[in-house]
Amino acid sequence: MVAKKQAPFDELSLVEARGGGGGGGDDAEWRDDDGRPRRTGTVWTASAHIITAVIGSGVLSLAWAIAQLGWAAGPAVMILFAVVIYYTSTLLAECYRSGDPVAGKRNYTYMDAVRSSLGGAKVTLCGSIQYANLFGVAIGYTIAASISMLAIKRADCFHVKGHRNPCRSSSNPYMILFGVAEVVFSQIPDFDQIWWLSIVAAVMSFTYSTIGLVLGVMQTVANGGFQGSLTGISIGAGITPTQKVWRSLQAFGNIAFAYSYSIILIEIQDTVKAPPPSEAKVMKRATMVSVATTTVFYMLCGCMGYAAFGDGAPDNLLTGFGFYEPFWLLDIANVAIVVHLVGAYQVFCQPLFAFVEKWAAATWPDSAFIARELGAVGPFKLSAFRLAWRTAFVCLTTVVAMMLPFFGDVVGLLGAVSFWPLTVYFPIEMYVVQRGVRRGSTHWICLQMLSVACLVVSVAAAAGSIADVIGALKVYRPFSG
């Protein structure tokens, strides 16, 4: 029996440990050829997952990012990131199956793909970076959701008491409220069962992005023209040459974060129904649809935000209170952000949840605590271990978020740290092995040049974000936000 093996990442063992099996008789039609439940995903569900992951809170920081870089470099950098991420995503999609793109062995997770193509210490390195980044994304989304909930209260306060009233309030209760919601939704056990949550979240992302765009257009018209300059925020008036450099580098990290989804691409691809066509072809189409759609929205929201506010663009377009009215429209936008982030949190965290649960099931195969299911209500399925571990995870991310509520700095740092290794390096290295790209060939040299260039960008962006985080920590008291 497969379930007897002690391999640490054996997905089929987990299926059997939870009461599944290879399937026989009538059950066989509901399972793929490897015994796992049959997949039902399409190019549209995959696109919804990607859009949910991509059009996240990062879109709200793009006006600030363009303000640091200016009209010349800002849009150009955004398009460059879109092209690079689309290209490397297509390389990564090719690595879902080992060998034959239709009949080869499936790699269920990003780590499985790295293990199959590269092996050795690179598997541990990939896993460490990927899951640490997913943990960081959960913290970042908790911060962003609480800021949006707080903005609803402040917008209503400004409307009643006037814009000069500080309307101060703590974001901590809102972080706790968001954490409670995530504890509930975390009881949806598997990635392929949250497709409906991704669709709702994707609709919400378009809602608040559109509102931000409309408000930016209205403000630009009210100003009588576009604000800003070709080179971005000017040195002077509180901005030193060093700060200009650090903030420009942080802008690269913010843009990278706004496009970040490669870390869960393989997991999304694993929801796509069995060939024909191959999962890689479906995923490439989904990637094209998603990246093209998000780039259009990003260009419109980021550029119109900069056009509206110029050098004074806030680090969060809808919560930085460049806009005060109409307050009810801001409320709708921020509600949409919160709903979206509830879904996005799950899209990013499900791979981490699955990893820990696979490891636990393989390590303690006879544990009733891990294997026993307590019952189900719709998509919510309870087990003692899942309830305990996922609740503990959500509580931990909530506490850390309460300690470090720096939206812009956290966004930039997360994007910078994960961009090169997970979005560029591993996809390129796996593709080289998977497709047998000859070392020293023109194709190989071009791929390595792309990797090195992205490494330089990633390191520079991380340095800029770390400098800002250090500056923020000097004046911040934990749990006081």
Tab-separated table of C-alpha atoms in Angstrom:
chain	number	residue	atom	x	y	z
A	1	MET	CA	0.000	0.000	0.000
A	2	VAL	CA	1.244	3.482	-0.837
A	3	ALA	CA	-0.011	4.781	2.520
A	4	LYS	CA	2.586	2.666	4.364
A	5	LYS	CA	5.512	4.544	2.833
A	6	GLN	CA	7.279	7.181	4.872
A	7	ALA	CA	8.218	9.506	1.976
A	8	PRO	CA	7.814	13.019	3.365
A	9	PHE	CA	5.994	14.553	0.407
A	10	ASP	CA	3.844	11.678	-0.930
A	11	GLU	CA	0.541	13.254	-2.000
A	12	LEU	CA	-1.242	9.935	-2.610
A	13	SER	CA	-0.440	8.877	0.946
A	14	LEU	CA	-2.282	11.942	2.165
A	15	VAL	CA	-5.331	11.112	0.022
A	16	GLU	CA	-5.458	7.577	1.426
A	17	ALA	CA	-4.771	8.757	4.987
A	18	ARG	CA	-7.830	10.984	4.720
A	19	GLY	CA	-10.033	8.153	3.583
A	20	GLY	CA	-9.425	8.289	-0.172
A	21	GLY	CA	-7.859	5.558	-2.213
A	22	GLY	CA	-6.856	4.434	-5.613
A	23	GLY	CA	-10.489	4.033	-6.484
A	24	GLY	CA	-12.215	1.119	-8.026
A	25	GLY	CA	-15.476	0.370	-9.752
A	26	ASP	CA	-17.711	3.419	-10.037
A	27	ASP	CA	-15.231	5.494	-7.996
A	28	ALA	CA	-12.618	5.253	-10.766
A	29	GLU	CA	-14.423	7.729	-13.003
A	30	TRP	CA	-13.996	10.388	-10.318
A	31	ARG	CA	-10.213	9.955	-10.129
A	32	ASP	CA	-7.268	10.799	-12.362
A	33	ASP	CA	-4.864	8.105	-13.502
A	34	ASP	CA	-2.695	8.627	-10.399
A	35	GLY	CA	-5.579	7.904	-8.010
A	36	ARG	CA	-6.114	11.495	-6.920
A	37	PRO	CA	-9.566	13.116	-7.208
A	38	ARG	CA	-10.308	14.148	-10.787
A	39	ARG	CA	-9.465	17.768	-11.535
A	40	THR	CA	-12.085	20.073	-13.053
A	41	GLY	CA	-10.236	23.369	-13.530
A	42	THR	CA	-10.318	25.328	-16.792
A	43	VAL	CA	-8.505	28.291	-18.300
A	44	TRP	CA	-11.118	30.523	-16.645
A	45	THR	CA	-10.829	29.090	-13.129
A	46	ALA	CA	-7.035	29.201	-13.445
A	47	SER	CA	-7.287	32.828	-14.616
A	48	ALA	CA	-9.510	33.622	-11.622
A	49	HIS	CA	-6.927	32.126	-9.241
A	50	ILE	CA	-4.133	34.138	-10.898
A	51	ILE	CA	-6.093	37.397	-10.944
A	52	THR	CA	-7.017	36.872	-7.287
A	53	ALA	CA	-3.334	36.391	-6.488
A	54	VAL	CA	-2.051	39.195	-8.727
A	55	ILE	CA	-4.565	42.055	-8.489
A	56	GLY	CA	-4.163	42.268	-4.764
A	57	SER	CA	-3.274	45.050	-2.421
A	58	GLY	CA	-0.171	45.652	-4.535
A	59	VAL	CA	-2.180	47.602	-7.107
A	60	LEU	CA	-2.865	50.272	-4.506
A	61	SER	CA	0.836	51.065	-4.097
A	62	LEU	CA	1.547	51.512	-7.812
A	63	ALA	CA	0.738	55.239	-7.912
A	64	TRP	CA	3.344	55.741	-5.173
A	65	ALA	CA	5.824	53.557	-7.080
A	66	ILE	CA	5.378	55.546	-10.282
A	67	ALA	CA	5.753	58.761	-8.268
A	68	GLN	CA	9.237	57.635	-7.243
A	69	LEU	CA	10.257	56.749	-10.811
A	70	GLY	CA	8.395	59.356	-12.860
A	71	TRP	CA	6.461	59.286	-16.124
A	72	ALA	CA	9.464	58.029	-18.103
A	73	ALA	CA	10.662	55.091	-16.012
A	74	GLY	CA	7.489	54.183	-14.062
A	75	PRO	CA	5.276	52.779	-16.854
A	76	ALA	CA	8.325	51.326	-18.636
A	77	VAL	CA	9.367	49.365	-15.542
A	78	MET	CA	5.814	48.110	-15.085
A	79	ILE	CA	5.627	46.792	-18.651
A	80	LEU	CA	9.087	45.263	-18.318
A	81	PHE	CA	8.050	43.348	-15.190
A	82	ALA	CA	4.889	42.149	-16.955
A	83	VAL	CA	6.886	40.791	-19.901
A	84	VAL	CA	9.485	39.089	-17.715
A	85	ILE	CA	6.925	37.506	-15.401
A	86	TYR	CA	4.770	36.298	-18.299
A	87	TYR	CA	7.796	34.727	-19.993
A	88	THR	CA	9.184	33.025	-16.884
A	89	SER	CA	5.675	31.814	-15.994
A	90	THR	CA	5.432	30.032	-19.343
A	91	LEU	CA	8.778	28.360	-18.593
A	92	LEU	CA	7.497	27.270	-15.191
A	93	ALA	CA	4.266	25.913	-16.682
A	94	GLU	CA	6.370	23.611	-18.883
A	95	CYS	CA	7.769	21.993	-15.738
A	96	TYR	CA	4.416	20.763	-14.359
A	97	ARG	CA	4.994	17.322	-15.880
A	98	SER	CA	8.389	15.655	-15.947
A	99	GLY	CA	9.394	14.498	-19.410
A	100	ASP	CA	6.385	14.189	-21.705
A	101	PRO	CA	4.155	17.305	-21.431
A	102	VAL	CA	0.980	15.172	-21.654
A	103	ALA	CA	1.821	11.793	-20.133
A	104	GLY	CA	4.798	12.622	-17.895
A	105	LYS	CA	4.742	12.377	-14.109
A	106	ARG	CA	2.796	15.232	-12.536
A	107	ASN	CA	4.479	17.607	-10.100
A	108	TYR	CA	1.775	18.665	-7.671
A	109	THR	CA	3.654	21.560	-6.067
A	110	TYR	CA	6.442	24.010	-6.855
A	111	MET	CA	8.782	21.989	-4.616
A	112	ASP	CA	7.871	18.766	-6.445
A	113	ALA	CA	8.848	20.409	-9.736
A	114	VAL	CA	12.191	21.557	-8.294
A	115	ARG	CA	12.788	18.081	-6.832
A	116	SER	CA	12.055	16.422	-10.165
A	117	SER	CA	14.266	18.715	-12.258
A	118	LEU	CA	17.034	19.944	-9.944
A	119	GLY	CA	16.997	17.894	-6.729
A	120	GLY	CA	19.477	18.148	-3.879
A	121	ALA	CA	19.873	21.225	-1.721
A	122	LYS	CA	17.923	23.352	-4.216
A	123	VAL	CA	14.714	21.633	-3.091
A	124	THR	CA	15.264	22.758	0.504
A	125	LEU	CA	16.286	26.242	-0.641
A	126	CYS	CA	13.189	26.578	-2.826
A	127	GLY	CA	10.876	25.350	-0.078
A	128	SER	CA	12.400	27.669	2.510
A	129	ILE	CA	12.027	30.739	0.279
A	130	GLN	CA	8.567	29.800	-1.014
A	131	TYR	CA	6.941	29.042	2.316
A	132	ALA	CA	8.643	31.932	4.114
A	133	ASN	CA	7.298	34.212	1.392
A	134	LEU	CA	3.795	32.753	1.678
A	135	PHE	CA	3.965	33.423	5.421
A	136	GLY	CA	5.059	36.990	4.655
A	137	VAL	CA	2.236	37.462	2.151
A	138	ALA	CA	-0.274	36.374	4.818
A	139	ILE	CA	1.142	39.057	7.129
A	140	GLY	CA	1.064	41.677	4.375
A	141	TYR	CA	-2.546	40.885	3.490
A	142	THR	CA	-3.583	41.069	7.143
A	143	ILE	CA	-2.030	44.531	7.341
A	144	ALA	CA	-3.664	45.657	4.107
A	145	ALA	CA	-7.120	44.368	5.108
A	146	SER	CA	-6.973	46.112	8.489
A	147	ILE	CA	-5.904	49.383	6.853
A	148	SER	CA	-8.915	49.193	4.527
A	149	MET	CA	-11.313	48.455	7.395
A	150	LEU	CA	-9.841	51.334	9.369
A	151	ALA	CA	-10.151	53.578	6.285
A	152	ILE	CA	-13.912	52.935	6.185
A	153	LYS	CA	-14.244	54.230	9.743
A	154	ARG	CA	-11.973	57.214	9.071
A	155	ALA	CA	-13.730	58.139	5.801
A	156	ASP	CA	-17.049	58.291	7.622
A	157	CYS	CA	-15.423	60.289	10.430
A	158	PHE	CA	-13.904	62.790	7.979
A	159	HIS	CA	-17.281	63.173	6.284
A	160	VAL	CA	-18.985	64.029	9.575
A	161	LYS	CA	-16.247	65.947	11.427
A	162	GLY	CA	-14.259	67.449	8.569
A	163	HIS	CA	-10.898	66.686	6.974
A	164	ARG	CA	-8.888	68.502	9.648
A	165	ASN	CA	-10.035	66.136	12.380
A	166	PRO	CA	-7.346	63.447	12.901
A	167	CYS	CA	-9.977	60.687	13.344
A	168	ARG	CA	-7.333	58.431	14.858
A	169	SER	CA	-8.063	54.812	15.676
A	170	SER	CA	-6.176	51.561	16.180
A	171	SER	CA	-5.920	48.988	13.396
A	172	ASN	CA	-5.406	46.111	15.855
A	173	PRO	CA	-9.109	45.220	16.338
A	174	TYR	CA	-9.520	45.038	12.571
A	175	MET	CA	-6.534	42.707	12.238
A	176	ILE	CA	-8.138	40.435	14.828
A	177	LEU	CA	-11.461	40.547	12.953
A	178	PHE	CA	-9.712	39.633	9.692
A	179	GLY	CA	-7.912	36.801	11.486
A	180	VAL	CA	-11.218	35.380	12.759
A	181	ALA	CA	-12.566	35.349	9.193
A	182	GLU	CA	-9.437	33.550	7.966
A	183	VAL	CA	-9.736	30.913	10.694
A	184	VAL	CA	-13.164	30.077	9.286
A	185	PHE	CA	-12.176	30.022	5.602
A	186	SER	CA	-9.000	28.096	6.381
A	187	GLN	CA	-11.185	25.087	7.105
A	188	ILE	CA	-11.735	24.664	3.355
A	189	PRO	CA	-9.253	21.799	3.001
A	190	ASP	CA	-7.940	21.907	-0.573
A	191	PHE	CA	-6.909	24.403	-3.244
A	192	ASP	CA	-9.356	23.117	-5.881
A	193	GLN	CA	-12.306	23.679	-3.511
A	194	ILE	CA	-11.750	27.436	-3.184
A	195	TRP	CA	-12.400	28.227	-6.865
A	196	TRP	CA	-15.646	30.000	-5.951
A	197	LEU	CA	-13.821	32.122	-3.387
A	198	SER	CA	-11.263	33.071	-6.055
A	199	ILE	CA	-14.001	34.150	-8.461
A	200	VAL	CA	-15.620	36.352	-5.799
A	201	ALA	CA	-12.213	37.797	-4.903
A	202	ALA	CA	-11.375	38.446	-8.575
A	203	VAL	CA	-14.651	40.364	-9.030
A	204	MET	CA	-13.844	42.407	-5.922
A	205	SER	CA	-10.359	43.215	-7.227
A	206	PHE	CA	-11.812	44.625	-10.432
A	207	THR	CA	-14.353	46.572	-8.361
A	208	TYR	CA	-11.889	48.478	-6.193
A	209	SER	CA	-9.350	48.889	-9.014
A	210	THR	CA	-12.066	50.462	-11.168
A	211	ILE	CA	-13.134	52.775	-8.333
A	212	GLY	CA	-9.524	53.838	-7.806
A	213	LEU	CA	-9.212	54.503	-11.534
A	214	VAL	CA	-12.436	56.546	-11.670
A	215	LEU	CA	-11.439	58.631	-8.639
A	216	GLY	CA	-8.028	59.234	-10.186
A	217	VAL	CA	-9.606	60.446	-13.424
A	218	MET	CA	-12.013	62.707	-11.517
A	219	GLN	CA	-9.174	64.214	-9.462
A	220	THR	CA	-7.058	64.747	-12.579
A	221	VAL	CA	-9.933	66.569	-14.281
A	222	ALA	CA	-10.469	68.675	-11.144
A	223	ASN	CA	-6.749	69.564	-11.144
A	224	GLY	CA	-7.001	70.745	-14.728
A	225	GLY	CA	-4.349	68.336	-16.025
A	226	PHE	CA	-1.763	65.702	-15.176
A	227	GLN	CA	0.508	66.101	-12.156
A	228	GLY	CA	4.015	64.667	-11.832
A	229	SER	CA	7.231	64.846	-13.842
A	230	LEU	CA	9.388	62.686	-16.116
A	231	THR	CA	11.872	61.856	-13.342
A	232	GLY	CA	9.495	61.432	-10.399
A	233	ILE	CA	9.678	62.864	-6.905
A	234	SER	CA	12.152	65.733	-6.626
A	235	ILE	CA	15.072	66.002	-4.239
A	236	GLY	CA	14.409	68.670	-1.644
A	237	ALA	CA	11.331	69.478	0.450
A	238	GLY	CA	12.167	66.686	2.883
A	239	ILE	CA	13.620	64.230	0.335
A	240	THR	CA	17.397	63.758	0.406
A	241	PRO	CA	19.391	62.248	-2.492
A	242	THR	CA	19.835	59.055	-0.445
A	243	GLN	CA	16.111	58.802	0.244
A	244	LYS	CA	15.397	59.323	-3.453
A	245	VAL	CA	17.614	56.346	-4.279
A	246	TRP	CA	16.148	54.075	-1.573
A	247	ARG	CA	12.575	54.954	-2.467
A	248	SER	CA	13.190	54.400	-6.169
A	249	LEU	CA	14.591	50.965	-5.386
A	250	GLN	CA	11.638	50.203	-3.127
A	251	ALA	CA	9.343	51.100	-6.032
A	252	PHE	CA	10.871	48.220	-7.992
A	253	GLY	CA	9.971	45.901	-5.116
A	254	ASN	CA	6.403	47.220	-5.002
A	255	ILE	CA	5.928	46.579	-8.710
A	256	ALA	CA	7.448	43.099	-8.379
A	257	PHE	CA	5.053	42.320	-5.500
A	258	ALA	CA	2.107	43.547	-7.562
A	259	TYR	CA	2.845	40.870	-10.185
A	260	SER	CA	3.835	38.106	-7.771
A	261	TYR	CA	2.071	34.780	-8.302
A	262	SER	CA	4.728	32.398	-9.648
A	263	ILE	CA	5.162	30.934	-6.170
A	264	ILE	CA	1.736	29.300	-6.477
A	265	LEU	CA	1.631	28.748	-10.263
A	266	ILE	CA	2.264	24.991	-10.107
A	267	GLU	CA	-0.376	24.609	-7.394
A	268	ILE	CA	-2.870	26.490	-9.586
A	269	GLN	CA	-1.894	24.385	-12.589
A	270	ASP	CA	-2.589	21.248	-10.552
A	271	THR	CA	-6.290	22.211	-10.484
A	272	VAL	CA	-6.553	22.127	-14.309
A	273	LYS	CA	-8.396	19.115	-15.739
A	274	ALA	CA	-6.424	16.289	-17.347
A	275	PRO	CA	-5.284	16.530	-21.023
A	276	PRO	CA	-6.101	17.102	-23.783
A	277	PRO	CA	-5.041	19.850	-24.110
A	278	SER	CA	-1.989	19.666	-21.880
A	279	GLU	CA	-2.073	21.520	-18.569
A	280	ALA	CA	0.866	23.626	-19.801
A	281	LYS	CA	-1.106	24.937	-22.788
A	282	VAL	CA	-4.099	25.784	-20.587
A	283	MET	CA	-1.854	27.499	-18.060
A	284	LYS	CA	-0.097	29.543	-20.725
A	285	ARG	CA	-3.448	30.797	-21.996
A	286	ALA	CA	-4.559	31.584	-18.437
A	287	THR	CA	-1.283	33.412	-17.816
A	288	MET	CA	-1.668	35.457	-20.995
A	289	VAL	CA	-5.248	36.434	-20.112
A	290	SER	CA	-4.341	37.260	-16.515
A	291	VAL	CA	-1.100	39.180	-17.082
A	292	ALA	CA	-2.587	41.193	-19.969
A	293	THR	CA	-5.691	42.034	-17.917
A	294	THR	CA	-3.764	42.997	-14.803
A	295	THR	CA	-1.215	45.060	-16.742
A	296	VAL	CA	-3.979	47.163	-18.299
A	297	PHE	CA	-5.489	47.729	-14.851
A	298	TYR	CA	-2.106	48.423	-13.302
A	299	MET	CA	-1.164	50.964	-15.950
A	300	LEU	CA	-4.505	52.741	-15.644
A	301	CYS	CA	-4.638	52.743	-11.818
A	302	GLY	CA	-0.965	53.544	-11.266
A	303	CYS	CA	-0.729	56.220	-13.928
A	304	MET	CA	-4.019	57.896	-13.091
A	305	GLY	CA	-3.130	57.871	-9.397
A	306	TYR	CA	0.152	59.594	-10.189
A	307	ALA	CA	-1.601	61.980	-12.590
A	308	ALA	CA	-4.012	62.906	-9.790
A	309	PHE	CA	-1.505	63.445	-6.971
A	310	GLY	CA	1.930	63.796	-8.540
A	311	ASP	CA	4.787	63.568	-6.056
A	312	GLY	CA	2.255	63.443	-3.202
A	313	ALA	CA	0.781	60.093	-4.287
A	314	PRO	CA	0.002	58.037	-1.130
A	315	ASP	CA	1.503	54.570	-0.631
A	316	ASN	CA	-2.046	53.160	-0.646
A	317	LEU	CA	-4.273	54.869	-3.197
A	318	LEU	CA	-7.597	54.201	-1.468
A	319	THR	CA	-6.574	54.409	2.188
A	320	GLY	CA	-3.948	57.171	2.100
A	321	PHE	CA	-6.703	59.807	1.906
A	322	GLY	CA	-5.709	61.609	-1.194
A	323	PHE	CA	-9.441	61.122	-1.794
A	324	TYR	CA	-12.020	62.117	0.837
A	325	GLU	CA	-15.220	62.212	-1.195
A	326	PRO	CA	-17.517	60.659	-2.152
A	327	PHE	CA	-17.029	58.866	1.149
A	328	TRP	CA	-19.591	56.180	0.327
A	329	LEU	CA	-17.676	55.201	-2.816
A	330	LEU	CA	-14.476	54.928	-0.804
A	331	ASP	CA	-16.364	52.694	1.636
A	332	ILE	CA	-17.483	50.404	-1.213
A	333	ALA	CA	-13.927	50.235	-2.546
A	334	ASN	CA	-12.470	49.358	0.831
A	335	VAL	CA	-15.127	46.715	1.496
A	336	ALA	CA	-14.201	45.191	-1.874
A	337	ILE	CA	-10.518	45.215	-0.857
A	338	VAL	CA	-11.283	43.370	2.383
A	339	VAL	CA	-13.420	40.726	0.637
A	340	HIS	CA	-10.728	40.268	-1.995
A	341	LEU	CA	-7.993	39.878	0.601
A	342	VAL	CA	-10.002	37.242	2.459
A	343	GLY	CA	-9.894	35.146	-0.725
A	344	ALA	CA	-6.332	36.074	-1.680
A	345	TYR	CA	-5.078	35.014	1.769
A	346	GLN	CA	-6.481	31.546	1.118
A	347	VAL	CA	-5.087	31.323	-2.425
A	348	PHE	CA	-1.589	32.005	-1.120
A	349	CYS	CA	-1.814	29.994	2.102
A	350	GLN	CA	-3.403	26.784	0.800
A	351	PRO	CA	-0.045	25.487	-0.579
A	352	LEU	CA	1.565	26.100	2.820
A	353	PHE	CA	-1.332	24.401	4.608
A	354	ALA	CA	-1.086	21.384	2.280
A	355	PHE	CA	2.684	21.124	2.752
A	356	VAL	CA	2.479	20.950	6.538
A	357	GLU	CA	-0.433	18.496	6.445
A	358	LYS	CA	1.337	16.192	3.969
A	359	TRP	CA	4.430	16.205	6.138
A	360	ALA	CA	2.416	15.463	9.278
A	361	ALA	CA	0.450	12.633	7.601
A	362	ALA	CA	3.668	11.037	6.329
A	363	THR	CA	5.506	11.454	9.637
A	364	TRP	CA	2.686	10.079	11.822
A	365	PRO	CA	0.657	7.818	9.460
A	366	ASP	CA	-1.143	6.048	12.318
A	367	SER	CA	-2.184	9.183	14.203
A	368	ALA	CA	-5.942	9.413	14.683
A	369	PHE	CA	-5.548	13.096	15.576
A	370	ILE	CA	-4.181	13.834	12.094
A	371	ALA	CA	-6.316	11.478	9.997
A	372	ARG	CA	-9.752	11.722	11.653
A	373	GLU	CA	-12.316	13.943	9.931
A	374	LEU	CA	-14.881	15.551	12.232
A	375	GLY	CA	-17.515	16.395	9.641
A	376	ALA	CA	-18.313	18.710	6.755
A	377	VAL	CA	-20.639	21.609	5.977
A	378	GLY	CA	-20.479	22.468	2.277
A	379	PRO	CA	-16.829	23.177	1.347
A	380	PHE	CA	-15.813	23.399	5.024
A	381	LYS	CA	-14.372	20.105	6.290
A	382	LEU	CA	-13.185	19.861	9.878
A	383	SER	CA	-10.467	17.682	11.331
A	384	ALA	CA	-8.809	18.096	14.701
A	385	PHE	CA	-5.329	18.614	13.275
A	386	ARG	CA	-6.445	20.987	10.512
A	387	LEU	CA	-8.460	23.072	12.929
A	388	ALA	CA	-5.607	23.307	15.437
A	389	TRP	CA	-2.729	23.917	13.019
A	390	ARG	CA	-4.461	26.345	10.673
A	391	THR	CA	-5.921	28.339	13.555
A	392	ALA	CA	-2.461	28.595	15.117
A	393	PHE	CA	-1.017	29.773	11.783
A	394	VAL	CA	-3.637	32.497	11.361
A	395	CYS	CA	-3.116	33.647	14.954
A	396	LEU	CA	0.643	33.881	14.411
A	397	THR	CA	0.347	35.930	11.208
A	398	THR	CA	-2.145	38.227	12.922
A	399	VAL	CA	0.159	38.877	15.899
A	400	VAL	CA	3.154	39.583	13.636
A	401	ALA	CA	1.015	41.926	11.510
A	402	MET	CA	0.035	43.829	14.656
A	403	MET	CA	3.727	44.285	15.417
A	404	LEU	CA	4.716	45.531	11.944
A	405	PRO	CA	1.882	47.483	10.279
A	406	PHE	CA	4.007	49.064	7.524
A	407	PHE	CA	2.026	48.475	4.345
A	408	GLY	CA	4.310	50.015	1.729
A	409	ASP	CA	7.552	48.757	3.256
A	410	VAL	CA	6.282	45.196	3.725
A	411	VAL	CA	4.913	45.096	0.161
A	412	GLY	CA	8.229	46.218	-1.292
A	413	LEU	CA	10.308	43.827	0.794
A	414	LEU	CA	8.144	40.788	-0.008
A	415	GLY	CA	8.238	41.536	-3.707
A	416	ALA	CA	11.986	42.059	-3.734
A	417	VAL	CA	12.918	38.966	-1.722
A	418	SER	CA	10.795	36.524	-3.715
A	419	PHE	CA	11.100	37.979	-7.206
A	420	TRP	CA	14.421	36.589	-8.398
A	421	PRO	CA	14.553	33.101	-6.851
A	422	LEU	CA	10.932	32.034	-7.329
A	423	THR	CA	9.885	34.017	-10.387
A	424	VAL	CA	13.105	33.885	-12.412
A	425	TYR	CA	15.909	31.608	-11.182
A	426	PHE	CA	14.114	28.335	-10.470
A	427	PRO	CA	11.810	28.508	-13.545
A	428	ILE	CA	14.820	29.121	-15.809
A	429	GLU	CA	16.959	26.388	-14.231
A	430	MET	CA	14.138	23.843	-14.328
A	431	TYR	CA	13.304	24.689	-17.928
A	432	VAL	CA	16.958	24.275	-18.961
A	433	VAL	CA	16.979	20.754	-17.474
A	434	GLN	CA	13.454	19.850	-18.614
A	435	ARG	CA	13.987	20.859	-22.248
A	436	GLY	CA	17.677	19.971	-22.444
A	437	VAL	CA	18.894	23.477	-23.318
A	438	ARG	CA	22.577	23.041	-24.164
A	439	ARG	CA	24.992	24.862	-21.860
A	440	GLY	CA	26.790	27.628	-23.763
A	441	SER	CA	24.168	27.854	-26.510
A	442	THR	CA	22.662	31.211	-27.483
A	443	HIS	CA	19.374	30.231	-25.789
A	444	TRP	CA	21.188	29.273	-22.584
A	445	ILE	CA	23.256	32.489	-22.525
A	446	CYS	CA	20.162	34.655	-23.011
A	447	LEU	CA	18.354	32.876	-20.175
A	448	GLN	CA	21.342	33.337	-17.843
A	449	MET	CA	21.642	37.028	-18.739
A	450	LEU	CA	17.952	37.474	-17.891
A	451	SER	CA	18.498	35.710	-14.556
A	452	VAL	CA	21.512	37.849	-13.614
A	453	ALA	CA	19.749	41.085	-14.558
A	454	CYS	CA	16.744	40.163	-12.423
A	455	LEU	CA	19.031	39.228	-9.520
A	456	VAL	CA	20.536	42.721	-9.567
A	457	VAL	CA	17.046	44.277	-9.575
A	458	SER	CA	15.894	42.020	-6.726
A	459	VAL	CA	18.895	42.792	-4.507
A	460	ALA	CA	18.610	46.535	-5.143
A	461	ALA	CA	14.869	46.548	-4.407
A	462	ALA	CA	15.387	44.566	-1.196
A	463	ALA	CA	18.021	47.065	-0.043
A	464	GLY	CA	15.647	49.961	-0.616
A	465	SER	CA	12.806	48.296	1.258
A	466	ILE	CA	15.001	47.267	4.191
A	467	ALA	CA	16.251	50.842	4.528
A	468	ASP	CA	12.667	52.097	4.783
A	469	VAL	CA	11.653	49.360	7.252
A	470	ILE	CA	14.606	50.282	9.503
A	471	GLY	CA	13.601	53.920	9.342
A	472	ALA	CA	9.992	53.089	10.254
A	473	LEU	CA	11.031	50.850	13.155
A	474	LYS	CA	12.973	53.708	14.765
A	475	VAL	CA	9.773	55.599	15.506
A	476	TYR	CA	7.268	52.772	15.890
A	477	ARG	CA	5.962	51.171	19.094
A	478	PRO	CA	4.647	47.601	18.648
A	479	PHE	CA	0.872	47.023	19.037
A	480	SER	CA	0.209	50.764	19.184
A	481	GLY	CA	-1.170	50.985	15.618
